[in-house]
Amino acid sequence: MAAPSPGNLSAQQLADISPIGTAVLNVRDEILFSNRRFRELMTCRSRRAFDGWSQSIARGDYERVATAYDTALKANKALRTEYRTGDEPCQWRLLMLTPFSEEELRGLPLGTEGGSYCTITDITEEKRAEISQKKIAEEAQRRKEQQERFIDMISHEVRNPLSAILHCTEDILEAVQQQDQQDIRVKDIAQAAETISLCVAHQKKIVDDVLTFSKLDAEMFTLLPRRVQPRQHLAMSLSMFRPELRKHDIDFEYKLDHSYADCEVDWIIADLDRMSQVLVNLVCNAIKFTAKAGNEKKISVFMGASKSALRRNATNRPEWGEGGMAYIMVAVKDTGIGITEEAQKRLFERFNQATPRTESIYGGSGLGLNVSRRLCHIHGGEIGVSSKEGHGSTFGFFFTVRRSVESAKSKPPRQEPGAIAELCREVQALSHEVTEGTNEITNPAIPTSPEITHVKEVSPSASKDEAWQHTARIAYEAGNTEVMRHSPSLAQSTDQSQYPKQQPSQSPRPPPDATKERRVLVVEDNVINQRIVARKLESMGFRVTAASNGREALAMVQQSTFDCILMDQAMPVMDGNSATRAVRDLEKHGMAHVPVLGVTANVRAEQQAEMKAAGMDDIIHKPYKMRDLCDKIQQLIG
């Protein structure tokens, strides 16, 4: 049968060709005319009843669409609405309802009651593209915000210690330049040097993590294996924490399991610099979360080995040698605040921390654990965590190594098996407990409170010299014994007396009358920076009060009068911007105006604008010289 010519096509045939569903409705929602596409998209049971179209609307959109439709009918207004269908997979529809005008009604069999012209279009592909584009835009925005936070974190974490380094350097130079060389106090110089060492170690960790993270992301990271002794190498890495352990009065122990001797891994081929980076990250976190713990403050590091394959790895290149495979296992246990089960699932994601409050209270970037996990993976290993909120945490990791041919000649002495053996055996289960290929980690079966035997702490009555000699002794002991112990409680306390008053020096000072009875409130969360700045300002004649966060500062402002507030911008509990706004609110209710000098390690213009908008009178950037700080304070207080 020949196809009809265009002149012979009926209105119905022409309408059925259209990809858009069309229909004419009267005021009683009866279909007077519809095309084939309309009926396909509406899934109506009756060719005449339009009310059946509601059956195709997804439950989540029904109320919204029904309300809009009824409102349009009552008001005799046009309607344009999108909705999802209840089909699987989900489909999207665009419904357009246009009332006929009086002129249009004259040519239609609708009488004077009126009616509407309805169209329905399948917009599924367009909506999917829109949703996909929206997700891409949201992800791009999230990445941009992450990048900005990352840059701010790097700026803060690197520039913040620079202030302490700069001020300690000034102290040393002033002491050396004193006219009376007999007045030089070696103890002051030694404390300044130790503070510099602590700050440099912190900066090195941040820089190492950032560089490693960048290389891993760019797939340019390679391991550099070499012959090394893990028990000694890791001990030397741990020695960097001695000042910080002593400062926070945290007990510390480092033990080897008997399996280490059984596996003959005294000398191995591995990239222990990278594995030390993992250990440093874990111990840094342990210190951070144990420092504010309750009565018991203790961190334990255990190391064992296994001959059994724990994970497939790519350490089969020629530079790794032909020695037998072995697996080094390390566990870090602390008595800190612990981690919830839900938070443990997010813990190893980039820029992520246990909870949003973790960063605000304890600081940090949320980068170290992600880097640690990826380093373990590339070294044929894995990392996991076992923790209970309020009862501390145990992080365990293992990595693949090759034995060196000298291993058998330098076999370390065996240690009697004990509870540590069980701990290390359970560390081996990490590869089975961690979900492969995802960011979600289940709890590895590591006991949260393993029984440690033969632990003998250094007597609290030991002399201070013994603590100071510990750094040099720790590496030597690693080569001669499988147990090293350190109790920082023997060191002097971390109160203000730890930082003696500055001796008279040649640093510029303001005139005596300029600082007479001038009270300065130093608000700084970094204890080292806080004490150094307070001591330096006191040496210049200011009366100094210190606060560790904005909330403490706000309480002090309401109790005492200050001539100037030195306000750090990034602090836990309450940041500098929030505290400054609160101070300005108090001034609106009668409190006298007090100048606020903002202190920040962030240099982005947006952040400086936020600080000024919060009510800060001026800003000084870290690192700064004390001369510049003093000049800023003088300008503000007049």
XYZ file of C-alpha atoms in Angstrom:
638
model
C 0.000 0.000 0.000
C 1.442 3.366 -0.992
C 2.164 5.909 1.677
C -0.290 8.803 1.775
C 0.859 12.054 0.254
C 1.344 15.073 2.529
C -1.891 16.511 1.234
C -3.808 13.424 2.302
C -2.380 13.169 5.854
C -4.949 13.650 8.594
C -4.394 15.839 11.641
C -4.101 12.707 13.783
C -1.423 11.199 11.547
C 0.603 14.409 11.600
C 0.329 14.615 15.385
C 1.423 11.001 15.828
C 4.692 11.747 13.995
C 5.693 14.351 16.595
C 8.274 13.307 19.223
C 6.476 15.519 21.757
C 3.298 14.327 23.417
C 0.377 16.699 22.812
C -3.215 16.760 24.006
C -6.246 19.030 24.271
C -8.091 18.937 27.627
C -11.407 20.359 28.723
C -12.042 21.813 32.170
C -13.039 18.356 33.464
C -9.602 16.932 32.643
C -11.016 14.892 29.794
C -8.828 14.286 26.773
C -10.483 15.572 23.627
C -7.461 14.928 21.454
C -4.025 13.299 21.991
C -1.244 11.901 19.862
C 0.498 8.549 20.178
C 3.578 9.985 21.956
C 1.377 11.627 24.601
C -0.236 8.322 25.445
C 3.177 6.586 25.629
C 4.601 9.155 28.020
C 1.495 9.476 30.180
C 0.872 5.753 30.552
C -2.846 6.506 30.896
C -5.225 3.582 31.083
C -7.961 5.438 29.245
C -7.711 7.356 25.999
C -10.234 9.851 27.399
C -9.331 10.206 31.111
C -6.398 12.488 31.851
C -6.416 12.002 35.636
C -4.614 8.681 35.222
C -1.382 10.517 34.404
C -0.668 11.007 38.121
C 0.041 7.284 38.384
C 3.258 7.752 36.437
C 4.715 10.402 38.817
C 7.407 9.271 41.229
C 6.288 9.283 44.849
C 8.886 11.885 45.826
C 7.599 14.401 43.237
C 3.863 13.713 43.410
C 2.895 16.248 46.093
C 4.824 19.069 44.428
C 3.451 18.413 40.934
C -0.153 17.856 42.083
C -0.156 21.121 44.063
C 1.274 23.089 41.135
C -1.256 21.532 38.724
C -4.291 22.306 40.920
C -3.092 25.874 41.488
C -2.658 26.454 37.737
C -6.136 25.111 36.934
C -7.870 27.238 39.575
C -6.026 30.376 38.526
C -6.345 29.545 34.803
C -2.600 30.107 34.416
C 0.138 28.356 32.473
C 2.130 25.603 34.168
C 5.645 24.327 33.493
C 6.992 21.604 35.768
C 9.499 18.767 35.668
C 9.037 15.456 37.429
C 10.421 11.953 37.679
C 8.488 8.861 36.804
C 8.209 5.810 38.973
C 9.901 3.661 36.358
C 13.217 1.885 36.808
C 15.550 3.297 35.684
C 14.191 6.716 36.551
C 12.783 8.787 33.672
C 12.256 12.549 33.570
C 9.280 14.386 32.042
C 8.524 18.041 31.283
C 4.821 18.923 31.550
C 3.553 22.183 30.043
C -0.079 23.227 30.423
C -1.336 26.340 28.576
C -4.966 27.585 28.946
C -6.692 28.543 25.685
C -7.523 32.199 25.210
C -11.062 33.321 24.361
C -10.054 33.819 20.743
C -8.589 30.302 20.526
C -11.708 28.786 22.088
C -13.899 30.079 19.234
C -12.244 27.649 16.832
C -12.330 24.642 19.155
C -15.183 22.388 20.242
C -14.779 23.330 23.908
C -17.637 25.739 24.288
C -17.340 28.635 26.677
C -16.120 26.552 29.627
C -12.545 26.629 28.389
C -9.719 24.114 28.251
C -5.979 23.691 27.991
C -3.301 22.628 25.576
C -0.952 20.099 27.227
C 2.465 18.876 26.097
C 4.751 16.291 27.646
C 8.400 15.850 26.667
C 10.877 13.129 27.579
C 13.837 15.066 29.031
C 15.642 12.092 30.611
C 18.898 12.513 28.697
C 18.963 16.261 29.241
C 18.378 15.855 32.985
C 21.047 13.174 33.273
C 23.504 15.467 31.521
C 22.423 18.344 33.788
C 22.813 16.251 36.930
C 26.175 14.976 35.747
C 27.332 18.511 34.996
C 26.097 19.672 38.388
C 28.045 16.907 40.102
C 31.155 17.833 38.127
C 30.725 21.500 39.084
C 30.167 20.600 42.749
C 33.214 18.331 42.721
C 35.280 21.087 41.088
C 34.101 23.541 43.739
C 34.846 21.021 46.480
C 38.325 20.465 45.054
C 38.894 24.225 44.869
C 37.859 24.649 48.501
C 40.046 21.693 49.481
C 42.974 23.237 47.628
C 42.467 26.573 49.364
C 42.257 24.867 52.767
C 45.324 22.842 51.868
C 47.294 25.968 50.930
C 46.132 27.694 54.118
C 47.146 24.654 56.165
C 50.584 24.502 54.564
C 51.071 28.221 55.089
C 50.034 27.937 58.738
C 51.931 24.727 59.523
C 55.161 25.925 57.880
C 55.163 29.623 58.754
C 53.988 29.146 62.355
C 57.178 27.356 63.512
C 59.234 29.948 61.642
C 58.213 32.545 64.217
C 59.560 30.405 67.053
C 62.737 29.677 65.069
C 63.257 33.370 64.337
C 62.708 34.416 67.954
C 64.997 31.689 69.292
C 67.655 32.716 66.788
C 67.366 36.288 68.052
C 67.849 34.987 71.610
C 71.001 33.084 70.661
C 72.484 36.000 68.709
C 71.707 38.438 71.524
C 73.318 36.126 74.072
C 76.454 35.749 71.967
C 76.689 39.503 71.361
C 76.513 40.415 75.044
C 79.396 42.571 76.145
C 79.968 40.544 79.277
C 80.598 37.047 77.916
C 80.538 35.615 81.431
C 76.808 36.340 81.657
C 75.988 34.009 78.765
C 73.682 31.282 80.010
C 74.338 28.034 78.190
C 71.025 26.670 79.457
C 69.094 29.440 77.654
C 70.957 28.799 74.408
C 70.397 25.058 74.732
C 66.651 25.562 75.248
C 66.480 27.879 72.238
C 68.377 25.340 70.130
C 66.062 22.525 71.224
C 63.002 24.630 70.356
C 64.481 25.275 66.911
C 65.087 21.550 66.490
C 61.467 20.770 67.412
C 60.102 23.348 64.974
C 62.356 22.170 62.149
C 61.239 18.565 62.711
C 57.618 19.690 62.470
C 58.293 21.575 59.247
C 60.177 18.636 57.773
C 57.215 16.339 58.398
C 54.815 18.727 56.653
C 57.138 19.229 53.676
C 57.783 15.477 53.367
C 54.051 14.734 53.368
C 53.290 17.401 50.773
C 56.069 16.327 48.420
C 55.152 12.657 48.771
C 51.475 13.415 48.240
C 52.248 15.390 45.069
C 54.453 12.639 43.655
C 51.889 9.958 44.442
C 49.133 11.967 42.760
C 51.298 12.538 39.682
C 52.294 8.838 39.619
C 55.947 9.879 39.735
C 56.758 8.255 43.064
C 59.424 5.537 43.166
C 60.967 3.630 46.055
C 64.717 3.822 46.670
C 65.696 0.520 48.323
C 68.992 0.179 50.158
C 70.624 -2.102 52.698
C 69.615 -1.052 56.207
C 68.866 -2.258 59.729
C 65.176 -1.567 60.472
C 65.463 -1.781 64.272
C 68.149 0.894 64.323
C 66.776 3.033 61.502
C 63.315 3.301 63.042
C 64.834 3.987 66.464
C 66.713 6.970 65.050
C 63.442 8.243 63.544
C 61.765 7.959 66.935
C 64.513 9.925 68.655
C 63.263 13.143 67.071
C 60.228 13.021 69.368
C 62.192 13.218 72.613
C 61.657 16.990 73.194
C 57.945 16.777 72.419
C 57.434 13.691 74.573
C 59.144 15.413 77.452
C 57.187 18.614 76.906
C 53.850 16.773 77.172
C 55.045 14.399 79.927
C 54.261 11.276 77.858
C 55.825 7.923 78.697
C 57.276 6.109 75.704
C 58.485 2.598 74.925
C 59.870 0.842 71.856
C 59.999 -2.963 71.728
C 60.897 -5.738 69.319
C 59.031 -9.020 69.163
C 60.866 -12.364 69.132
C 59.559 -12.906 65.567
C 61.993 -10.209 64.430
C 64.938 -12.444 65.376
C 63.250 -15.602 64.075
C 62.850 -14.111 60.591
C 66.503 -13.068 60.370
C 65.715 -9.576 59.154
C 68.397 -7.667 61.015
C 69.714 -6.457 57.645
C 67.223 -5.942 54.815
C 66.748 -4.255 51.448
C 63.956 -1.685 51.723
C 63.123 1.996 51.456
C 62.989 2.597 55.189
C 63.013 6.362 54.733
C 59.464 6.068 53.414
C 58.399 3.584 56.054
C 59.899 5.881 58.693
C 57.664 8.591 57.269
C 54.667 6.372 58.009
C 55.882 5.749 61.564
C 56.548 9.460 62.118
C 53.004 10.299 60.989
C 51.510 7.759 63.379
C 53.618 8.857 66.352
C 52.859 12.534 65.615
C 49.150 11.757 65.758
C 49.618 9.681 68.893
C 51.382 12.569 70.637
C 48.774 15.083 69.491
C 45.846 13.072 70.826
C 47.601 11.723 73.928
C 48.904 15.123 75.098
C 45.370 16.118 76.150
C 44.415 12.720 77.555
C 43.559 12.025 81.172
C 45.774 10.514 83.840
C 47.771 7.989 81.808
C 49.877 9.336 78.952
C 51.743 6.589 77.193
C 52.798 5.717 73.643
C 54.188 2.309 72.676
C 55.876 1.255 69.440
C 56.246 -2.458 68.676
C 57.995 -4.130 65.765
C 57.919 -7.740 64.589
C 58.356 -9.730 61.379
C 56.827 -12.598 59.440
C 57.919 -15.018 56.725
C 54.360 -15.494 55.458
C 53.134 -13.504 52.467
C 50.785 -10.790 53.666
C 50.067 -8.952 50.417
C 50.951 -9.036 46.758
C 53.588 -6.462 45.934
C 55.738 -5.109 43.147
C 59.117 -5.297 44.898
C 60.543 -7.814 42.425
C 62.855 -5.512 40.521
C 66.607 -6.201 40.277
C 67.537 -3.340 42.647
C 65.815 -5.209 45.461
C 68.314 -8.052 45.260
C 67.640 -11.777 45.396
C 67.187 -12.210 49.140
C 64.146 -13.976 50.523
C 60.936 -12.069 51.124
C 60.020 -10.930 54.624
C 57.393 -8.678 56.138
C 58.120 -6.060 58.795
C 55.214 -5.228 61.098
C 54.942 -2.107 63.253
C 52.247 -1.107 65.753
C 51.819 2.260 67.509
C 49.575 2.252 70.583
C 48.531 5.333 72.522
C 46.286 6.200 75.456
C 44.713 9.189 73.709
C 41.111 10.180 73.024
C 40.321 7.254 70.718
C 38.294 7.165 67.491
C 34.678 6.190 66.854
C 33.887 3.267 64.537
C 32.210 5.587 62.031
C 35.175 7.960 61.977
C 37.599 5.086 61.343
C 35.983 4.503 57.952
C 36.955 8.008 56.776
C 40.273 8.216 58.531
C 42.567 7.359 55.606
C 40.891 9.592 53.015
C 42.779 12.656 51.849
C 42.179 15.923 53.760
C 39.961 13.976 56.143
C 40.118 13.735 59.898
C 38.158 11.766 62.447
C 35.478 14.456 62.834
C 35.037 18.086 61.711
C 35.926 19.084 65.294
C 39.257 17.246 65.154
C 40.884 19.900 62.986
C 39.383 22.777 64.971
C 40.554 21.364 68.309
C 43.775 19.512 67.503
C 44.861 21.075 64.204
C 46.557 19.245 61.371
C 45.844 18.705 57.700
C 44.243 15.279 57.480
C 46.915 14.455 54.897
C 49.394 12.296 56.805
C 47.298 9.122 57.105
C 46.331 9.167 53.426
C 50.000 9.484 52.500
C 50.892 6.726 54.975
C 48.367 4.331 53.500
C 49.556 4.936 49.944
C 53.192 4.517 50.998
C 52.335 1.179 52.606
C 50.549 0.060 49.451
C 53.458 0.935 47.179
C 55.835 -0.943 49.524
C 53.656 -4.052 49.351
C 51.930 -3.469 52.680
C 48.839 -2.129 54.397
C 47.791 0.007 57.340
C 44.817 -0.239 59.692
C 43.481 0.990 63.001
C 41.766 -0.416 66.065
C 40.278 2.076 68.481
C 37.551 2.730 70.979
C 36.439 6.249 71.702
C 37.888 7.448 74.977
C 40.245 4.464 75.313
C 43.136 5.215 72.962
C 44.072 3.800 69.554
C 46.386 1.219 68.014
C 47.596 1.764 64.458
C 49.328 -1.133 62.749
C 51.099 -1.347 59.400
C 53.333 -3.795 57.588
C 55.551 -3.621 54.504
C 57.433 -6.053 52.308
C 61.247 -6.283 52.392
C 63.987 -8.568 51.118
C 66.581 -10.056 53.403
C 70.151 -8.957 52.876
C 72.846 -11.638 52.628
C 74.438 -10.325 55.823
C 71.325 -11.077 57.866
C 72.453 -14.491 59.057
C 75.820 -13.128 60.260
C 74.276 -10.451 62.461
C 71.269 -12.213 63.928
C 69.916 -10.218 66.888
C 69.422 -11.921 70.229
C 66.057 -13.582 70.763
C 63.494 -12.266 73.152
C 61.168 -14.530 75.067
C 57.738 -14.780 73.435
C 54.995 -12.853 75.159
C 51.923 -10.802 74.548
C 53.806 -8.762 71.947
C 53.998 -11.858 69.747
C 50.215 -12.053 69.740
C 50.000 -8.363 68.924
C 52.319 -8.697 65.946
C 50.541 -11.823 64.727
C 47.317 -9.907 64.697
C 48.965 -7.068 62.807
C 49.474 -9.655 60.056
C 45.692 -9.860 59.697
C 45.559 -6.294 58.410
C 45.500 -7.358 54.763
C 42.420 -9.466 55.442
C 40.673 -6.840 57.539
C 41.099 -3.910 55.127
C 38.621 -3.576 52.280
C 40.602 -3.639 49.047
C 40.116 -0.817 46.551
C 37.974 1.396 48.762
C 38.435 4.076 51.359
C 36.390 2.220 53.956
C 38.414 0.293 56.500
C 37.080 -2.223 58.940
C 38.665 -2.648 62.311
C 41.704 -4.934 62.199
C 41.749 -7.410 65.055
C 44.426 -5.667 67.106
C 43.732 -5.577 70.835
C 43.218 -2.078 72.163
C 44.951 -2.895 75.448
C 47.635 -5.557 74.830
C 49.394 -6.869 77.899
C 52.986 -5.625 77.853
C 55.495 -7.627 79.862
C 58.895 -6.624 81.229
C 58.274 -2.896 80.926
C 60.484 -0.932 83.262
C 60.212 2.848 83.136
C 63.074 5.189 83.890
C 62.939 6.260 87.517
C 61.327 9.718 87.964
C 64.202 10.609 90.236
C 66.744 10.236 87.423
C 68.912 13.243 86.750
C 68.097 15.707 83.994
C 71.391 14.928 82.257
C 70.178 11.385 81.701
C 67.175 12.676 79.736
C 69.304 15.008 77.663
C 71.634 12.132 76.771
C 68.736 9.977 75.624
C 68.777 11.233 72.016
C 72.373 10.203 71.467
C 71.889 6.956 73.383
C 68.731 5.736 71.659
C 70.417 4.723 68.399
C 73.236 2.962 70.299
C 70.773 1.027 72.424
C 68.891 -0.019 69.309
C 71.965 -1.867 68.173
C 72.524 -3.616 71.502
C 69.115 -4.369 72.964
C 65.611 -5.018 71.795
C 63.948 -2.764 74.382
C 64.300 1.007 74.741
C 62.447 2.983 77.358
C 62.021 6.666 77.935
C 60.046 8.530 80.569
C 59.870 12.234 79.869
C 58.519 12.817 83.352
C 62.102 13.069 84.536
C 62.527 16.203 82.447
C 61.614 19.588 83.779
C 57.962 20.620 83.543
C 56.485 22.692 80.763
C 55.313 25.590 82.869
C 56.412 29.178 82.268
C 59.579 28.620 84.313
C 60.891 26.412 81.535
C 61.583 29.589 79.603
C 63.736 31.860 81.806
C 63.494 35.609 81.541
C 65.636 37.086 78.775
C 68.907 38.500 79.958
C 69.694 42.136 79.094
C 70.521 42.325 75.414
C 71.173 44.702 72.582
C 67.754 44.268 70.945
C 65.899 47.539 70.371
C 63.493 48.471 73.156
C 60.797 51.116 73.318
C 61.337 54.037 75.685
C 60.560 53.153 79.326
C 57.476 55.393 79.453
C 56.070 53.848 76.267
C 55.406 50.457 77.830
C 54.857 51.487 81.433
C 51.850 49.562 82.775
C 50.915 48.523 79.220
C 49.043 45.229 79.379
C 49.077 42.909 76.371
C 46.925 39.800 75.992
C 48.714 37.198 73.845
C 46.193 34.769 72.324
C 48.106 31.884 70.720
C 47.357 28.152 70.643
C 50.939 27.086 69.908
C 52.480 26.783 73.365
C 56.029 27.316 72.143
C 55.173 30.505 70.241
C 52.982 31.715 73.089
C 55.734 31.429 75.709
C 58.471 32.834 73.518
C 56.418 35.880 72.502
C 55.265 36.447 76.091
C 58.830 36.256 77.376
C 60.137 38.615 74.698
C 57.393 41.175 75.330
C 57.993 40.993 79.080
C 61.682 41.625 78.486
C 60.638 44.811 76.683
C 58.593 46.029 79.637
C 55.067 44.919 78.769
C 52.812 43.139 81.246
C 51.717 39.985 79.453
C 48.758 37.642 79.959
C 48.420 34.532 77.769
C 45.391 32.635 76.436
C 45.373 29.471 74.320
C 42.217 30.113 72.298
C 39.553 32.703 71.588
C 37.188 31.468 74.287
C 39.839 31.868 76.992
C 40.677 35.325 75.627
C 37.031 36.376 75.732
C 36.754 35.369 79.376
C 39.933 37.292 80.265
C 38.781 40.436 78.440
C 35.617 40.484 80.549
C 37.623 40.106 83.767
C 40.557 42.478 83.118
C 41.498 45.526 81.070
C 44.114 45.285 78.317
C 45.809 47.919 76.179
C 46.215 45.568 73.217
C 45.258 42.031 72.176
C 47.668 39.991 70.070
C 45.150 37.659 68.388
C 46.205 34.579 66.424
C 43.807 33.854 63.567
C 43.858 30.027 63.429
C 43.124 28.511 66.843
C 41.105 25.606 68.269
C 37.810 25.949 70.166
C 37.278 29.567 68.983
C 39.333 31.145 66.195
C 40.663 34.676 66.160
C 37.981 36.092 63.870
C 35.138 34.787 66.038
C 36.838 36.008 69.215
C 37.392 39.476 67.738
C 33.746 39.751 66.692
C 32.733 38.751 70.221
C 35.031 41.443 71.687
C 33.494 44.072 69.401
C 30.009 42.985 70.494
C 31.028 43.490 74.118
C 32.203 46.999 73.235
C 28.741 47.776 71.833
C 27.345 47.035 75.301
C 29.641 49.391 77.185
C 33.085 47.790 77.327
C 35.946 50.133 76.444
C 37.541 49.716 73.029
C 40.698 47.591 72.937
C 42.947 47.414 69.849
C 43.306 43.956 68.314
C 46.433 43.058 66.339
C 45.748 40.004 64.189
C 48.504 37.417 63.789
C 48.346 34.972 60.901
C 50.471 32.612 58.852
C 48.002 32.847 55.955
C 48.797 35.413 53.293
C 45.754 35.205 50.992
C 44.025 38.555 50.501
C 40.603 36.984 51.156
C 41.653 35.845 54.618
C 43.166 39.208 55.499
C 39.937 40.882 54.409
C 37.991 38.499 56.676
C 40.226 39.419 59.621
C 39.699 43.147 59.029
C 35.949 42.587 58.600
C 35.880 40.740 61.944
C 37.128 43.908 63.644
C 40.910 43.555 63.834
C 42.706 46.897 63.762
C 45.862 45.660 62.041
C 47.565 42.432 60.916
C 51.094 41.068 61.228
C 52.235 37.968 59.345
C 54.280 35.058 60.643
C 57.203 34.888 60.801
C 57.810 38.367 62.179
C 60.643 40.021 64.059
C 60.063 41.254 67.584
C 61.055 44.783 66.490
C 58.199 44.753 63.949
C 55.748 43.354 66.495
C 56.672 45.971 69.061
C 56.280 48.755 66.471
C 52.808 47.489 65.532
C 51.718 47.375 69.172
C 53.013 50.899 69.787
C 51.141 52.214 66.773
C 47.885 50.725 68.045
C 48.106 51.811 71.680
C 49.578 55.221 70.839
